[in-house]
Amino acid sequence: MTQNIPTIDMVATGQRITDLRVAAGMSVRDLQDVFGFATPQAIYKWQRGTAMPTLDNLVVLAAVLGVAMDDIIVVEGEWLYSLSA
């Protein structure tokens, strides 16, 4: 049995969120306002790669930044899966 399941590179994804935010000309405070967060801590955690946006927040983030969700998430590995008897 061969199995290689892709994983999310959280640190690289956080850096990508930061890069896309800057490219869009948005501040952390701008994103905080979009999401209605009381504090910017969640956004800083996303950018550091210590937490990931929830799926619903990822949809909003992609729309606000003008990219596809796949353009935000950095994946390591390839999808290889085979079963041998």
PDB file of C-alpha atoms in Angstrom:
ATOM      1  CA  MET A   1       0.000   0.000   0.000  1.00  0.00           C
ATOM      2  CA  THR A   2       1.424   3.351  -1.061  1.00  0.00           C
ATOM      3  CA  GLN A   3       0.018   6.453   0.529  1.00  0.00           C
ATOM      4  CA  ASN A   4       1.118  10.057   0.346  1.00  0.00           C
ATOM      5  CA  ILE A   5      -1.526  12.487   1.499  1.00  0.00           C
ATOM      6  CA  PRO A   6      -0.947  16.197   0.890  1.00  0.00           C
ATOM      7  CA  THR A   7      -0.781  18.513   3.894  1.00  0.00           C
ATOM      8  CA  ILE A   8      -1.207  22.243   4.266  1.00  0.00           C
ATOM      9  CA  ASP A   9       2.008  24.164   4.888  1.00  0.00           C
ATOM     10  CA  MET A  10       0.596  26.543   7.487  1.00  0.00           C
ATOM     11  CA  VAL A  11       3.626  28.849   7.658  1.00  0.00           C
ATOM     12  CA  ALA A  12       3.826  29.208   3.868  1.00  0.00           C
ATOM     13  CA  THR A  13       0.055  29.717   3.714  1.00  0.00           C
ATOM     14  CA  GLY A  14       0.346  32.448   6.347  1.00  0.00           C
ATOM     15  CA  GLN A  15       3.061  34.149   4.318  1.00  0.00           C
ATOM     16  CA  ARG A  16       0.882  33.899   1.224  1.00  0.00           C
ATOM     17  CA  ILE A  17      -2.021  35.532   3.117  1.00  0.00           C
ATOM     18  CA  THR A  18       0.318  38.354   4.128  1.00  0.00           C
ATOM     19  CA  ASP A  19       1.647  38.773   0.578  1.00  0.00           C
ATOM     20  CA  LEU A  20      -1.842  38.784  -0.954  1.00  0.00           C
ATOM     21  CA  ARG A  21      -3.109  41.249   1.648  1.00  0.00           C
ATOM     22  CA  VAL A  22      -0.223  43.634   0.946  1.00  0.00           C
ATOM     23  CA  ALA A  23      -0.642  43.227  -2.835  1.00  0.00           C
ATOM     24  CA  ALA A  24      -4.320  44.117  -2.436  1.00  0.00           C
ATOM     25  CA  GLY A  25      -3.327  47.281  -0.562  1.00  0.00           C
ATOM     26  CA  MET A  26      -5.108  46.187   2.603  1.00  0.00           C
ATOM     27  CA  SER A  27      -4.006  46.515   6.197  1.00  0.00           C
ATOM     28  CA  VAL A  28      -4.648  43.988   8.935  1.00  0.00           C
ATOM     29  CA  ARG A  29      -7.168  46.473  10.306  1.00  0.00           C
ATOM     30  CA  ASP A  30      -8.971  46.482   6.936  1.00  0.00           C
ATOM     31  CA  LEU A  31      -9.357  42.689   7.117  1.00  0.00           C
ATOM     32  CA  GLN A  32     -10.410  42.928  10.747  1.00  0.00           C
ATOM     33  CA  ASP A  33     -13.205  45.277   9.691  1.00  0.00           C
ATOM     34  CA  VAL A  34     -14.271  43.008   6.806  1.00  0.00           C
ATOM     35  CA  PHE A  35     -14.630  40.042   9.162  1.00  0.00           C
ATOM     36  CA  GLY A  36     -16.097  42.070  12.009  1.00  0.00           C
ATOM     37  CA  PHE A  37     -13.495  40.795  14.463  1.00  0.00           C
ATOM     38  CA  ALA A  38     -13.177  42.703  17.741  1.00  0.00           C
ATOM     39  CA  THR A  39      -9.385  42.276  17.632  1.00  0.00           C
ATOM     40  CA  PRO A  40      -6.902  41.493  14.849  1.00  0.00           C
ATOM     41  CA  GLN A  41      -5.472  38.456  16.656  1.00  0.00           C
ATOM     42  CA  ALA A  42      -7.058  35.854  14.348  1.00  0.00           C
ATOM     43  CA  ILE A  43      -5.591  37.547  11.286  1.00  0.00           C
ATOM     44  CA  TYR A  44      -2.132  37.716  12.884  1.00  0.00           C
ATOM     45  CA  LYS A  45      -2.401  33.994  13.721  1.00  0.00           C
ATOM     46  CA  TRP A  46      -3.289  33.235  10.095  1.00  0.00           C
ATOM     47  CA  GLN A  47      -0.312  35.275   8.895  1.00  0.00           C
ATOM     48  CA  ARG A  48       2.108  33.572  11.319  1.00  0.00           C
ATOM     49  CA  GLY A  49       0.790  30.156  10.344  1.00  0.00           C
ATOM     50  CA  THR A  50      -0.281  29.239  13.872  1.00  0.00           C
ATOM     51  CA  ALA A  51      -3.938  28.986  12.829  1.00  0.00           C
ATOM     52  CA  MET A  52      -5.886  28.621   9.609  1.00  0.00           C
ATOM     53  CA  PRO A  53      -8.992  30.529   8.580  1.00  0.00           C
ATOM     54  CA  THR A  54     -12.168  28.490   8.869  1.00  0.00           C
ATOM     55  CA  LEU A  55     -13.666  27.435   5.550  1.00  0.00           C
ATOM     56  CA  ASP A  56     -16.275  30.186   5.598  1.00  0.00           C
ATOM     57  CA  ASN A  57     -13.604  32.789   6.427  1.00  0.00           C
ATOM     58  CA  LEU A  58     -11.392  31.394   3.665  1.00  0.00           C
ATOM     59  CA  VAL A  59     -14.201  31.927   1.146  1.00  0.00           C
ATOM     60  CA  VAL A  60     -14.548  35.568   2.262  1.00  0.00           C
ATOM     61  CA  LEU A  61     -10.770  36.086   2.330  1.00  0.00           C
ATOM     62  CA  ALA A  62     -10.439  34.806  -1.243  1.00  0.00           C
ATOM     63  CA  ALA A  63     -13.250  37.077  -2.424  1.00  0.00           C
ATOM     64  CA  VAL A  64     -11.842  40.146  -0.656  1.00  0.00           C
ATOM     65  CA  LEU A  65      -8.317  39.510  -1.975  1.00  0.00           C
ATOM     66  CA  GLY A  66      -9.623  38.741  -5.470  1.00  0.00           C
ATOM     67  CA  VAL A  67      -8.096  35.261  -5.709  1.00  0.00           C
ATOM     68  CA  ALA A  68      -9.250  31.643  -5.649  1.00  0.00           C
ATOM     69  CA  MET A  69      -9.029  29.706  -2.389  1.00  0.00           C
ATOM     70  CA  ASP A  70      -6.420  27.481  -4.047  1.00  0.00           C
ATOM     71  CA  ASP A  71      -4.249  30.571  -4.505  1.00  0.00           C
ATOM     72  CA  ILE A  72      -4.171  31.088  -0.730  1.00  0.00           C
ATOM     73  CA  ILE A  73      -3.472  27.587   0.524  1.00  0.00           C
ATOM     74  CA  VAL A  74       0.036  26.157   0.098  1.00  0.00           C
ATOM     75  CA  VAL A  75       0.021  22.365  -0.085  1.00  0.00           C
ATOM     76  CA  GLU A  76       2.993  20.048   0.460  1.00  0.00           C
ATOM     77  CA  GLY A  77       3.196  16.647  -1.183  1.00  0.00           C
ATOM     78  CA  GLU A  78       1.275  15.049  -3.958  1.00  0.00           C
ATOM     79  CA  TRP A  79      -1.864  12.997  -3.857  1.00  0.00           C
ATOM     80  CA  LEU A  80      -0.740   9.415  -4.341  1.00  0.00           C
ATOM     81  CA  TYR A  81      -2.870   6.600  -3.094  1.00  0.00           C
ATOM     82  CA  SER A  82      -2.887   3.012  -4.211  1.00  0.00           C
ATOM     83  CA  LEU A  83      -3.925  -0.226  -2.621  1.00  0.00           C
ATOM     84  CA  SER A  84      -2.115  -3.420  -3.405  1.00  0.00           C
ATOM     85  CA  ALA A  85      -3.606  -6.762  -2.512  1.00  0.00           C
TER      86      ALA A  85
END
